[in-house]
Structure formats: C-alpha cells, structure tokens
C-alpha cells in the first residue's frame, strides 16, 4: 500500500496547473465572468483537446493518452481550481463515443439532475431535452436549462448511447467531485492569503482565532474530501464514489461560504472571485448525485 | 496511488487473523470498568499474550525491542485486532504509545534497556504527568518545579487529568528545571523525567468523570526525589522531547478507533431496522452521511500512514491534527445518532452506547482541544500569523 501520488502523477498535476495558469488565469476568469453572456471558448477547448485533456482515458491504441481514473481525477481537480468553464465532464466521458470529443473539436453536454448545462453551445447532447427551458443561471459562467420531469442522475434517458451506463454516471460523479475538491482547495488558499494581507485593529486578521478557525476547518474539510476522492479513484467503487461526491460537494460549498466570510464586505462584492466558486459549487452539487440520494444510498448499504 | 497490500502484508494479516481467532476465546471475562486493579491485570495480560506471540511493540524499532514493522503492517495490526474485537490497549496506552516511543527515540541505551522491555511484556504501567491545573492546553505554562540535590531532582507541584495514575508504576513527568525569566521563555527550562509512582511524597486523588468512572486523577508531588539518571533528553530540553511524544499521540493513536466507529455504525443501522427507527428519513440520512465520513477518515488514515512510510516511518507529521479535528467530532456525532436510534433507551446507563456517548464528550478536549488543534492547523500548516 502506498496511498500517495506517484512521481508521474505529481508531474501530471503540475503540468495541468501550469497549462491552465497560462491559458485560463484569474484575468481570463474575470473577463469571462464580466462578459454578460457566457460563451464557450472553442479555441481553449481545442487546446485542451490537443493537450490530451479529453482523451486522457482513451487507450493509446485508439490515439488517447491511456491513463486511469486517478489521473483523470487529478486533472479535473486542477480544472476545478481554475474554475474552468464548460461541459468538461460530459465531453470527457464521450471521448470514445463521439467523434471529435477527444480532440476538443466537438462539445458534448448531457442532462443531469433535471438540468442541462451549456445546451445552446453544445454540438452533441445526451439525454432527452424536449421542453427544455432556459434558466437565468445563478453561475455567470454556466448557462443552464431545466428539463421537465424527474431526470435523476447522469443522462437518465433511454436514448442515451451505451457509454452512459451506470458506470459512466458513477465516473461523472467522481469527476464532478474532483472539480469540487479543486475548488475547495482554491477557496481555502484564497481565504488564507486574504487573512494574511488584510489588517484590522493594527494586525492581520489571520492572527484572530475566529478567522483562524474558519480557515482550519476549510482545510480539514478539503483534506477529508481529498482522501475520499483519491481513494474512490483508485478503487472505482460505486459506494465510495457516492461518499466522495457527498463530501466534496460539502467541502466546496462550505469552503466558498467561509472564504466569503473571511473576505468580509469585500466578499459580498462582484469583484471578489469567491462568489464564482460558490455558485459553481452549487451548480456541481446539483449535477449528478445530490446529497439526499447519496445519503440514502449509503444508509441502505449499512 | 496504490491501495492494494503486498503479498507479504497479506500473509502478515492472515497470520494475525488466525492467531486472534485462536487466542481471543481463551481470554478471561472483561472486568468491571470501575475495578482498576482488575482492568490493569486484564489489559496487561493481553499485552503479555501479544508479547509471547511476537506482536508486542510491532511498530517499535528492533533495537528498542520492537519488530520494526512498517507503518502499513502496524495499520493492519490495529485494523485486524479491532475487527476481531480484541481488547483495547487500555492501561498500557501511555507506555506503549507515548512514553515507550519517546524513550526509544530520545533515551540512552541504559534507559531503553531499563524501561522498554517491561512495557512490551506488560509488566509495568505508565501514566502521563503533563497537564496541570493552570497548564492544560497551554502546556508550556507548567509550574511543577524540580531542584537539583546531588544525584536527584526534588520535585514539588501537582498534575491533573492523569489517566491510569491509580495503577501506574511510572509517570512521564514534565517539570520546570529553570524558572521562567527574560532569558528563559516558558517553553524552555522544561525537562522530561521518568518518575517512579511509589516514591515517597506522591499522593494520587482519583477524579470522577461525568460518565461516573475514575478514568483519571490529580497527582500531588511533595518533594519527591527522582534520580537525575531518570531524565530523558537534556536538561531544559523537555519541550522538544514532549513534542515528539505528542506527535505520536496525535498521529497514530486513533487508527483502531476509526475501525471501531465503522463497526458501531453498522450496529446502529441494524438496531434501527429492528426497532422501527429506520423509517425516519432524517435519521437514515444522518447515518448515511456518517458512513461517508468514517469511510473518508479511514482513507485519510491510510494516506497519513503511507506518508509516514515514505518518510521512513519516523515521527508522524502534524497532519495528525487534521485527522484528530474531524475524527473527534465525527465520533461525537456517531453517538448522538446512537441516542436517536435508541430513543428512550438512550437514557439508560445500562446501555453501552449511553456510556460511549458520555465518554465521547472528552474527544474534543483530550490530547489538545479542538480549538488548540485549529490553531495548530492554521499556524503550522496554513502559515497564518500567531496571535490570540
């Protein structure tokens, strides 16, 4: 047993972080958030495709990178840190089924939890979207449609292609959890940095226990979620993935809220990036397996 | 990232399982929780069986009498003994998990030869003389004084929350050997002594916990003579030695308990299905969330153990504080849920879960309160400035 990142995994993590820092940094995030109408950056999508982002799990003999679920999780964690917009998970999962998805030439989205993200921008849509109604999405970087009926989980449609089986749905949950984990880690860092820089009463607010304890709990939730997400990526076990999604959703949502609190009044403004993390965390928590269902499933397995 | 165990580790596990299956039925009945001499005899009898079978001090270095097992083997040992319902380390807790490892890493060859074998054999019980009435979480403020008089230190002061003091042979004692001054900050000037509990001048007064038992005691020290040869580490270097001890306490001390909590969670679900409480969706979801929680805490344990193994099996890192923070609260939530499952039965002290619920209240206080742990995480891991 050696439950730590391998050298190769660390290198992959660092490489993806560098790629995203260069191509979708904080300034790009602001520009996208302030644009009013979110549109998918097709050039970025193609660059991700060329870098092997979408073909990571496609076997090498089929032209992919041939890596496993743990590596996919590390990559999606970085996407979550950078708050990279777009239907990343659906396109990733379609890489072997839909022509052009692996290369980043085709954008794929899917119905999940009664929602469809990026419907108008997608080239291929999995699931039944008849009667889809646009929402004024809470997340300025994720356009959303609602679909009628009670479509739970990942593309719960009979028309869904074979790739979207229960296994794909479970994988989707894990990759969403990985994004949530990245976001939780990022908001923890943002809170800590702000707590060190911001002074009140003549000293940095990070020296006050009330602020310290908020930050400590952010780290604790993130690290517990990290252990769950990484382990689930190694075992691929359905129940473990369900638990990982539950804990990562919580780490991301509560982390963003606590980060906002640490930022004080500034945290309540549009200018602070923290609301973008909170809103995306809400969207991700609504996609895939929601908390109530996750808890019921885990209870049933006891 | 690899969660599979090697062939060697699996055969170690199989051998241990076989031994446990053979040995556990031979154990005498467990003593009453209030019968301290009975508990000592029971706990040390278990340690002796471990020793005879070659499982004592598994994770200790070979030159300290241990087996030099890898952190992973130690993890397997804790997992399997807990799963099999083997006795808890009990009265041997301080000797095996704090004082022993500290002496093994900081003691002289003579000190190791004197104190380590009796811990492994189950012959001698240790207690922890760290906390004082005015120095609990702020341990560096301790006031118990030790003066040099010939080859002895003369110790006066008092200690509190001393677990197992009633039946202990030795006490890992922190004393102030140089008074606090402008030149000597309060965390300097402290020394780590091994004090024999039968020395003249020691008075032990048991304290009753809210669970009704006497888990710990006050210890009063009135000019107790402790040989200078019993000092572990240099004079006035006790704070550093203590940090070694505490990192053991916070790092690996809770592994078996996570396994136990997962078992109890399964028992709660079975009981709720039997008594009709399972129809309550709020309770069901609560148990489901706890399942996720303890599953993740087990994985975090494996993460920390692997990290320790990569670092050569040395002193566990401060990541133990992250684990302890979440685990201590999760354990309290587990027994709150037990209260929900039991309904009116939760008010019956005759039920194990009621006693466990009461005991769990100490978890966010003992071995550094959650508030102190949060400061540690914030300052030492996140790098936030010191303050108040």
XYZ file of C-alpha atoms in Angstrom:
690
model
C 0.000 0.000 0.000
C 1.396 3.372 -0.993
C -1.535 5.787 -0.955
C 0.401 8.837 -2.128
C 0.800 10.441 -5.533
C 3.444 8.818 -7.738
C 6.144 10.923 -9.397
C 4.256 10.706 -12.691
C 1.021 11.787 -11.038
C 2.738 14.783 -9.449
C 4.215 15.727 -12.792
C 0.804 15.458 -14.454
C -0.747 17.609 -11.720
C 1.953 20.252 -12.104
C 1.730 20.197 -15.884
C -2.032 20.723 -15.952
C -1.796 23.503 -13.378
C 0.823 25.238 -15.495
C -1.256 24.834 -18.649
C -4.342 26.305 -17.007
C -2.372 29.118 -15.329
C -1.119 30.125 -18.740
C -4.346 29.730 -20.628
C -7.122 30.471 -18.123
C -5.742 32.608 -15.320
C -7.542 34.916 -12.907
C -7.754 37.704 -15.506
C -9.352 35.357 -18.043
C -11.796 34.201 -15.394
C -12.781 37.831 -14.648
C -13.159 38.644 -18.307
C -15.417 35.636 -18.794
C -17.465 36.448 -15.702
C -17.915 40.098 -16.738
C -18.811 39.360 -20.351
C -22.536 39.206 -19.593
C -23.331 36.258 -21.825
C -21.079 33.286 -21.308
C -19.811 31.729 -24.485
C -17.640 28.685 -24.734
C -14.031 29.391 -25.657
C -13.698 26.982 -28.595
C -10.026 27.777 -29.035
C -9.353 26.836 -25.416
C -11.452 23.696 -25.870
C -9.268 22.640 -28.796
C -6.084 23.402 -26.869
C -7.314 21.211 -24.048
C -8.032 18.505 -26.617
C -4.542 18.807 -28.081
C -3.029 18.579 -24.607
C -4.845 15.269 -24.117
C -7.323 16.568 -21.546
C -10.358 14.802 -23.065
C -8.520 11.709 -24.346
C -6.755 11.020 -21.063
C -8.570 7.721 -20.519
C -8.831 6.708 -24.163
C -6.468 3.750 -24.790
C -3.231 4.589 -26.556
C -4.061 2.256 -29.470
C -7.121 4.436 -30.077
C -4.997 7.575 -30.081
C -5.573 8.538 -26.454
C -3.256 9.015 -23.504
C -4.193 5.695 -21.905
C -4.202 6.805 -18.269
C -6.589 5.789 -15.498
C -9.250 7.210 -13.224
C -6.761 8.506 -10.597
C -5.040 10.620 -13.258
C -8.405 11.868 -14.538
C -9.279 12.926 -11.013
C -6.046 14.912 -10.644
C -6.705 16.690 -13.936
C -10.299 17.553 -13.022
C -9.166 18.777 -9.628
C -6.979 21.307 -11.452
C -9.898 22.299 -13.675
C -11.925 22.896 -10.517
C -9.159 25.030 -9.001
C -9.052 27.212 -12.092
C -12.853 27.295 -12.293
C -12.577 26.274 -15.940
C -15.988 26.684 -17.592
C -17.730 24.314 -19.994
C -19.266 20.817 -20.011
C -15.890 19.223 -19.275
C -17.143 16.032 -17.674
C -19.681 15.176 -20.395
C -17.178 15.791 -23.171
C -14.519 13.785 -21.342
C -16.853 10.822 -20.895
C -17.890 10.992 -24.564
C -14.296 10.878 -25.809
C -14.552 7.289 -27.073
C -18.128 7.519 -28.354
C -18.491 10.882 -30.027
C -16.308 11.825 -32.971
C -14.185 14.858 -32.243
C -14.831 14.917 -28.493
C -11.366 13.581 -27.678
C -9.747 16.286 -29.797
C -11.798 19.088 -28.277
C -13.477 19.690 -31.651
C -16.895 18.524 -30.522
C -18.548 19.860 -27.377
C -20.785 17.355 -25.598
C -23.242 18.039 -22.829
C -25.753 15.886 -21.019
C -28.891 16.048 -18.927
C -28.170 15.595 -15.249
C -30.275 16.191 -12.176
C -33.002 17.807 -14.269
C -30.518 20.332 -15.667
C -28.573 20.745 -18.911
C -25.502 22.971 -18.820
C -24.300 24.671 -21.997
C -27.220 23.391 -24.124
C -27.007 26.158 -26.743
C -23.252 25.796 -27.192
C -23.053 22.013 -27.344
C -22.683 20.073 -30.589
C -23.985 16.847 -29.115
C -26.492 16.460 -26.315
C -27.083 13.251 -24.382
C -30.479 12.765 -22.823
C -33.972 14.000 -23.609
C -34.068 17.793 -23.794
C -37.530 18.227 -25.253
C -39.268 21.072 -23.477
C -36.011 22.408 -22.073
C -36.456 25.891 -20.599
C -33.526 28.321 -20.181
C -32.808 29.496 -16.646
C -31.236 32.773 -15.588
C -28.319 30.744 -14.277
C -27.004 31.719 -10.867
C -23.492 30.927 -12.141
C -22.432 33.596 -14.667
C -20.075 31.051 -16.222
C -22.506 28.156 -16.646
C -25.640 28.640 -18.757
C -28.355 26.214 -17.632
C -31.611 24.772 -18.979
C -34.174 22.890 -16.971
C -35.838 19.849 -18.435
C -39.322 18.744 -17.420
C -39.881 15.559 -15.475
C -37.716 13.918 -12.928
C -34.481 13.112 -14.704
C -32.169 11.992 -11.954
C -28.510 11.329 -12.336
C -26.405 11.315 -15.438
C -28.381 11.365 -18.711
C -31.136 9.125 -17.423
C -32.614 8.743 -20.853
C -33.350 5.615 -22.825
C -31.892 7.342 -25.869
C -28.525 7.736 -24.215
C -25.745 5.911 -26.034
C -24.135 2.882 -24.490
C -21.322 4.830 -22.874
C -23.756 6.449 -20.499
C -24.364 3.451 -18.365
C -24.378 3.313 -14.603
C -20.597 3.153 -14.708
C -20.394 6.379 -16.694
C -22.780 8.014 -14.269
C -20.581 6.944 -11.395
C -17.492 8.222 -13.174
C -19.232 11.525 -13.794
C -19.953 11.841 -10.086
C -16.301 11.204 -9.305
C -15.034 13.785 -11.806
C -17.502 16.385 -10.532
C -16.292 15.582 -7.015
C -12.717 16.129 -8.187
C -13.667 19.574 -9.535
C -15.355 20.362 -6.221
C -12.187 19.290 -4.420
C -10.076 21.639 -6.546
C -12.459 24.490 -5.852
C -12.402 23.764 -2.106
C -8.603 23.817 -2.095
C -8.571 27.069 -4.046
C -11.030 28.920 -1.800
C -9.057 27.766 1.244
C -5.909 29.291 -0.274
C -7.782 32.481 -1.171
C -9.092 32.834 2.383
C -5.658 32.235 3.899
C -3.975 34.738 1.613
C -6.598 37.395 2.337
C -6.432 36.708 6.089
C -2.681 37.350 5.998
C -2.883 40.545 3.950
C -5.918 42.245 5.428
C -5.271 44.172 8.638
C -7.747 45.348 11.267
C -7.109 46.680 14.763
C -3.481 47.071 13.738
C -2.778 43.467 12.794
C -3.564 40.899 10.169
C -6.985 39.340 10.639
C -5.406 35.890 10.269
C -3.978 36.303 13.760
C -7.508 36.270 15.226
C -8.679 32.852 16.361
C -12.166 33.338 14.968
C -10.674 33.748 11.494
C -8.019 31.079 12.025
C -10.623 28.514 12.962
C -12.682 29.194 9.842
C -9.566 28.618 7.752
C -8.560 25.484 9.675
C -11.992 23.944 9.118
C -11.768 24.741 5.403
C -8.536 22.776 5.225
C -9.925 19.893 7.279
C -12.998 19.542 5.017
C -10.761 19.714 1.936
C -8.304 17.085 3.169
C -11.047 14.675 4.255
C -12.706 15.102 0.843
C -9.333 14.636 -0.860
C -8.766 11.285 0.866
C -12.261 10.191 -0.188
C -11.978 11.357 -3.804
C -8.483 9.962 -4.372
C -9.357 6.614 -2.771
C -12.545 6.352 -4.840
C -10.499 6.982 -7.976
C -8.232 4.073 -7.055
C -10.945 1.567 -6.118
C -13.603 2.764 -8.575
C -16.113 1.508 -6.022
C -19.637 2.894 -6.520
C -20.432 3.497 -2.858
C -17.056 5.093 -2.294
C -17.662 7.441 -5.243
C -21.069 8.357 -3.836
C -19.451 9.201 -0.486
C -16.698 11.182 -2.212
C -19.251 13.290 -4.115
C -21.142 13.987 -0.882
C -18.033 15.126 0.993
C -16.553 17.082 -1.915
C -19.832 18.931 -2.529
C -19.820 19.940 1.118
C -16.144 20.952 1.092
C -16.663 23.147 -1.979
C -19.913 24.813 -0.889
C -18.967 25.443 2.711
C -15.411 26.336 1.744
C -16.643 29.037 -0.611
C -19.053 30.370 2.000
C -16.356 30.520 4.668
C -13.956 32.142 2.189
C -16.615 34.766 1.512
C -16.991 35.345 5.252
C -13.226 35.791 5.701
C -13.290 38.397 2.928
C -15.878 40.423 4.891
C -17.764 43.081 2.941
C -15.376 42.640 0.045
C -16.524 39.024 -0.194
C -20.072 40.183 -0.917
C -18.994 42.153 -3.972
C -18.945 41.066 -7.604
C -15.216 41.948 -7.721
C -14.165 39.135 -5.376
C -13.815 35.820 -7.227
C -15.188 33.851 -4.314
C -18.846 34.114 -5.419
C -17.900 32.457 -8.699
C -16.609 29.456 -6.756
C -19.707 29.338 -4.570
C -22.114 29.489 -7.500
C -20.234 26.847 -9.483
C -20.129 24.650 -6.381
C -23.933 24.920 -6.205
C -24.242 24.002 -9.874
C -21.944 20.981 -9.493
C -23.775 19.855 -6.366
C -26.969 19.902 -8.469
C -25.421 17.784 -11.215
C -25.014 14.053 -10.726
C -25.940 12.535 -7.417
C -27.426 15.040 -4.986
C -26.827 14.880 -1.236
C -30.174 13.376 -0.243
C -29.848 10.492 -2.668
C -26.222 9.913 -1.765
C -27.047 9.737 1.929
C -29.975 7.367 1.355
C -27.831 5.067 -0.785
C -25.031 4.989 1.756
C -27.513 4.306 4.546
C -29.077 1.469 2.570
C -25.655 -0.143 2.251
C -25.102 -0.171 6.028
C -1.662 5.888 -5.539
C -1.972 2.266 -4.578
C -4.384 0.797 -2.043
C -3.522 -2.845 -2.553
C -1.493 -4.692 0.037
C 1.612 -6.682 -0.850
C 1.804 -10.474 -0.632
C 3.927 -10.077 2.491
C 1.409 -7.736 4.099
C -1.481 -10.052 3.265
C 0.285 -13.055 4.774
C 1.011 -10.984 7.886
C -2.704 -10.197 8.045
C -3.666 -13.847 7.598
C -1.295 -14.982 10.341
C -2.621 -12.339 12.701
C -6.244 -13.290 11.983
C -5.506 -16.916 12.650
C -3.772 -16.064 15.931
C -6.629 -13.779 17.024
C -9.233 -16.443 16.257
C -7.271 -18.914 18.385
C -6.407 -16.558 21.250
C -9.470 -14.392 21.871
C -11.719 -17.236 23.103
C -9.147 -18.012 25.807
C -9.324 -14.534 27.366
C -10.835 -14.132 30.842
C -14.092 -12.150 31.111
C -13.692 -8.368 30.966
C -13.539 -6.714 34.406
C -15.978 -4.111 35.671
C -14.999 -0.645 34.343
C -14.737 0.658 37.903
C -12.366 -2.134 39.039
C -8.969 -0.574 38.313
C -6.751 -3.393 39.586
C -8.902 -5.804 37.574
C -8.575 -3.632 34.485
C -4.820 -3.388 34.908
C -4.495 -7.152 35.199
C -6.733 -7.704 32.170
C -5.006 -5.132 29.943
C -1.504 -6.254 30.890
C -2.489 -9.902 30.471
C -3.448 -9.053 26.898
C -0.127 -7.279 26.381
C 1.689 -10.383 27.651
C -0.144 -12.543 25.107
C 0.845 -10.131 22.372
C 4.431 -10.260 23.605
C 4.562 -14.049 23.669
C 3.137 -14.208 20.155
C 5.636 -11.639 18.840
C 3.105 -8.880 18.266
C 4.237 -6.534 21.063
C 5.629 -3.160 20.044
C 5.185 -4.132 16.421
C 5.954 -0.613 15.182
C 8.838 -0.006 17.590
C 12.385 -0.147 16.212
C 14.110 -3.528 16.502
C 16.875 -2.107 18.734
C 14.169 -0.972 21.158
C 12.777 -4.485 21.411
C 10.114 -3.977 18.773
C 9.537 -5.798 15.499
C 10.448 -2.844 13.282
C 7.247 -3.366 11.336
C 6.335 -0.932 8.585
C 3.599 1.629 9.271
C 1.385 -0.392 6.918
C 1.845 -3.561 8.976
C 1.038 -1.588 12.103
C -2.099 -0.305 10.384
C -3.097 -3.881 9.521
C -2.458 -4.920 13.129
C -4.721 -2.173 14.501
C -7.390 -2.872 11.881
C -7.497 -6.627 12.467
C -7.359 -6.530 16.267
C -10.231 -4.047 16.305
C -12.277 -6.026 13.773
C -11.824 -9.162 15.827
C -12.985 -7.353 18.960
C -9.635 -7.821 20.718
C -9.029 -5.841 23.945
C -8.140 -2.192 23.639
C -4.603 -1.162 24.603
C -6.181 0.191 27.823
C -3.890 0.753 30.801
C -0.861 0.223 28.581
C -1.794 3.230 26.448
C 0.785 5.701 27.741
C 3.612 3.165 27.940
C 3.086 1.686 24.515
C 2.025 4.767 22.551
C 3.716 7.753 24.283
C 6.450 7.045 26.810
C 7.848 3.969 25.070
C 8.255 5.562 21.630
C 9.686 8.687 23.277
C 12.290 6.707 25.239
C 13.024 4.619 22.150
C 13.798 7.772 20.189
C 15.329 10.028 22.865
C 16.595 7.746 25.653
C 20.111 6.460 26.396
C 20.920 2.745 25.866
C 20.602 2.231 29.648
C 17.217 3.954 29.757
C 15.951 1.923 26.820
C 17.126 -1.306 28.477
C 15.507 -0.377 31.795
C 12.079 0.831 30.662
C 11.215 -0.577 27.272
C 11.136 -4.364 27.905
C 8.636 -4.130 30.828
C 6.287 -2.066 28.648
C 6.421 -4.646 25.889
C 5.999 -7.580 28.305
C 3.078 -5.936 30.068
C 4.899 -5.747 33.398
C 4.829 -2.002 34.020
C 2.129 0.619 33.521
C 2.898 4.249 32.704
C 0.836 7.387 33.204
C 1.210 10.865 31.746
C 2.161 13.774 34.026
C 1.875 16.641 31.581
C -1.245 18.716 32.340
C -1.535 20.906 35.428
C -4.469 22.852 36.850
C -3.061 26.023 35.237
C -1.319 24.356 32.315
C -3.625 22.279 30.174
C -3.811 23.481 26.615
C -1.087 25.998 27.459
C 1.239 23.223 28.485
C 4.351 25.420 28.406
C 2.958 27.303 31.415
C 3.501 24.324 33.698
C 4.759 25.166 37.187
C 5.794 21.889 38.816
C 9.379 22.600 39.911
C 12.428 20.348 40.095
C 15.590 21.321 42.004
C 18.924 19.538 41.719
C 20.045 17.983 45.005
C 23.072 15.730 44.484
C 22.119 12.934 42.115
C 18.409 13.642 42.480
C 15.843 16.125 41.344
C 13.473 17.194 44.115
C 10.029 17.699 42.591
C 7.101 19.676 44.007
C 3.852 20.668 42.359
C 0.718 18.992 41.048
C -0.595 17.331 37.915
C -4.131 16.772 36.696
C -6.066 14.615 34.184
C -3.510 11.866 34.794
C -5.042 8.755 33.229
C -4.285 5.413 34.925
C -2.396 7.151 37.774
C -4.020 4.835 40.311
C -2.367 1.738 38.898
C 0.737 3.169 37.226
C 4.321 2.183 38.033
C 5.906 5.086 36.178
C 4.951 8.597 35.201
C 6.283 10.523 32.209
C 6.646 13.777 34.084
C 7.249 17.273 32.769
C 8.912 19.591 35.262
C 10.367 23.084 35.212
C 14.115 22.862 35.833
C 14.854 26.545 35.129
C 12.415 29.275 36.178
C 10.826 31.467 33.501
C 12.647 34.771 33.105
C 13.572 37.256 30.412
C 16.346 34.915 29.301
C 14.305 31.726 29.583
C 10.989 31.745 27.710
C 8.311 29.479 29.185
C 8.718 26.628 26.713
C 12.426 26.425 27.589
C 13.605 25.301 31.006
C 11.405 22.189 30.991
C 12.707 18.632 31.472
C 11.194 15.169 30.854
C 11.566 12.745 33.786
C 10.594 9.138 34.426
C 9.156 9.215 37.944
C 8.508 6.009 39.924
C 4.938 6.204 41.214
C 5.856 4.514 44.520
C 8.282 7.284 45.524
C 7.556 8.987 48.858
C 5.697 12.303 48.573
C 3.255 11.278 45.809
C -0.476 11.493 46.509
C -2.991 10.294 43.930
C -6.563 11.553 44.205
C -8.926 9.994 41.638
C -11.256 12.326 39.732
C -14.733 11.182 38.782
C -15.720 11.771 35.165
C -19.207 12.772 34.035
C -19.618 9.135 32.997
C -19.252 8.192 36.658
C -15.928 6.415 36.336
C -12.496 7.337 37.627
C -10.541 7.448 34.374
C -8.041 9.968 35.597
C -6.664 11.556 38.754
C -4.952 14.519 40.349
C -1.383 13.803 41.383
C 0.208 15.888 44.147
C 4.007 15.953 44.390
C 5.614 16.992 47.662
C 9.422 16.974 47.490
C 9.510 13.743 45.507
C 13.054 12.591 44.772
C 13.687 11.468 41.171
C 17.210 10.389 40.144
C 18.865 12.691 37.598
C 19.595 9.482 35.668
C 15.817 9.266 35.002
C 15.840 12.380 32.832
C 15.185 11.581 29.157
C 16.846 14.115 26.870
C 18.979 17.020 28.031
C 18.102 19.228 30.985
C 15.791 22.059 29.864
C 15.214 20.291 26.511
C 11.984 18.649 27.649
C 9.757 20.710 25.394
C 11.306 19.237 22.273
C 11.098 15.726 23.747
C 7.456 16.407 24.564
C 6.665 17.451 21.014
C 7.985 14.032 19.932
C 5.605 12.396 22.414
C 2.615 14.466 21.367
C 3.134 13.852 17.692
C 2.912 10.116 18.409
C -0.237 10.732 20.380
C -1.851 12.758 17.608
C -0.552 10.725 14.711
C -1.453 7.089 15.069
C -3.316 6.773 18.329
C -6.775 6.713 16.747
C -6.397 4.174 13.932
C -8.177 1.320 15.670
C -10.940 3.637 16.810
C -11.917 4.562 13.259
C -12.393 0.864 12.567
C -14.454 0.601 15.754
C -16.639 3.558 14.741
C -17.405 1.933 11.388
C -18.430 -1.237 13.205
C -20.671 0.696 15.607
C -22.281 2.488 12.656
C -23.260 -0.880 11.183
C -24.678 -1.931 14.552
C -26.706 1.303 14.742
C -28.228 0.572 11.329
C -29.134 -2.988 12.347
C -30.699 -1.789 15.594
C -32.668 0.956 13.816
C -34.040 -1.538 11.286
C -35.091 -3.769 14.158
C -36.755 -1.165 16.362
C -38.516 0.800 13.628
C -36.399 3.951 13.830
C -35.181 3.232 10.284
C -38.447 4.691 8.940
C -37.177 8.129 9.979
C -35.588 9.555 6.812
C -33.708 12.244 8.727
C -32.036 9.618 10.893
C -31.327 7.379 7.899
C -29.653 10.204 6.026
C -27.647 11.081 9.106
C -26.318 7.532 9.283
C -25.586 7.620 5.548
C -23.542 10.782 5.958
C -21.631 9.272 8.885
C -20.824 6.296 6.685
C -19.218 8.648 4.154
C -17.435 10.414 6.988
C -15.854 7.343 8.589
C -15.025 5.846 5.203
C -13.101 9.009 4.349
C -11.411 9.082 7.762
C -10.198 5.544 7.170
C -8.797 6.584 3.787
C -7.179 9.640 5.399
C -5.561 7.275 7.896
C -4.137 5.225 5.036
C -2.940 8.437 3.392
C -1.143 9.539 6.572
C 0.354 6.095 7.148
C 1.659 5.985 3.575
C 3.152 9.440 4.034
C 4.855 8.290 7.225
C 6.117 5.165 5.459
C 7.626 7.222 2.652
C 9.330 9.395 5.267
C 10.996 6.277 6.647
C 8.446 5.506 9.339
C 9.554 8.366 11.547
C 7.565 10.665 13.763
C 4.119 11.288 12.259
C 3.594 14.750 10.775
C 1.312 17.492 12.003
C -1.285 16.216 9.515
C -2.442 14.232 12.529
C -4.120 17.424 13.761
C -6.306 17.496 10.641
C -7.378 13.941 11.311
C -7.939 14.451 15.036
C -10.110 17.517 14.479
C -12.530 15.790 12.164
C -12.466 12.403 13.866
C -13.222 13.659 17.382
C -16.328 15.495 16.171
C -17.445 12.624 13.940
C -17.230 10.271 16.882
C -19.436 12.560 18.945
C -21.928 12.749 16.076
C -21.903 8.954 15.873
C -23.010 8.634 19.486
C -25.536 11.449 19.105
C -27.005 9.336 16.308
C -26.903 6.346 18.663
C -29.073 8.390 21.019
C -31.555 8.887 18.176
C -31.573 5.183 17.358
C -32.098 4.171 20.981
C -34.895 6.662 21.630
C -35.903 6.441 25.327
C -33.254 3.734 25.772
C -30.640 6.450 25.300
C -31.336 7.492 28.897
C -30.398 4.047 30.219
C -26.871 3.952 31.664
C -27.071 0.190 31.324
C -26.619 0.521 27.574
C -23.049 0.549 26.242
C -23.894 3.244 23.725
C -25.051 5.572 26.514
C -21.719 5.219 28.288
C -19.880 5.614 24.976
C -21.920 8.736 24.247
C -20.807 10.226 27.555
C -17.182 9.177 27.017
C -17.150 10.670 23.526
C -17.538 14.131 25.056
C -13.866 14.017 26.051
C -12.662 13.555 22.489
C -12.750 17.216 21.532
C -10.870 18.077 24.744
C -8.295 15.333 25.361
C -4.877 15.381 23.663
C -5.316 19.060 22.751
C -8.751 20.664 22.472
C -10.296 21.196 19.050
C -9.680 24.917 19.467
C -5.967 24.319 20.045
C -5.852 21.862 17.144
C -7.415 24.507 14.908
C -4.697 26.940 15.933
C -2.069 24.318 15.115
C -3.585 23.676 11.689
C -3.945 27.397 10.969
C -0.465 28.378 12.135
C 1.713 25.402 11.257
C 0.042 24.111 8.098
C -1.641 27.200 6.649
C 1.024 29.612 7.908
C -1.326 32.143 9.495
C 0.369 34.506 11.965
C 0.428 33.753 15.672
C -1.900 35.826 17.781
C -4.802 35.380 20.147
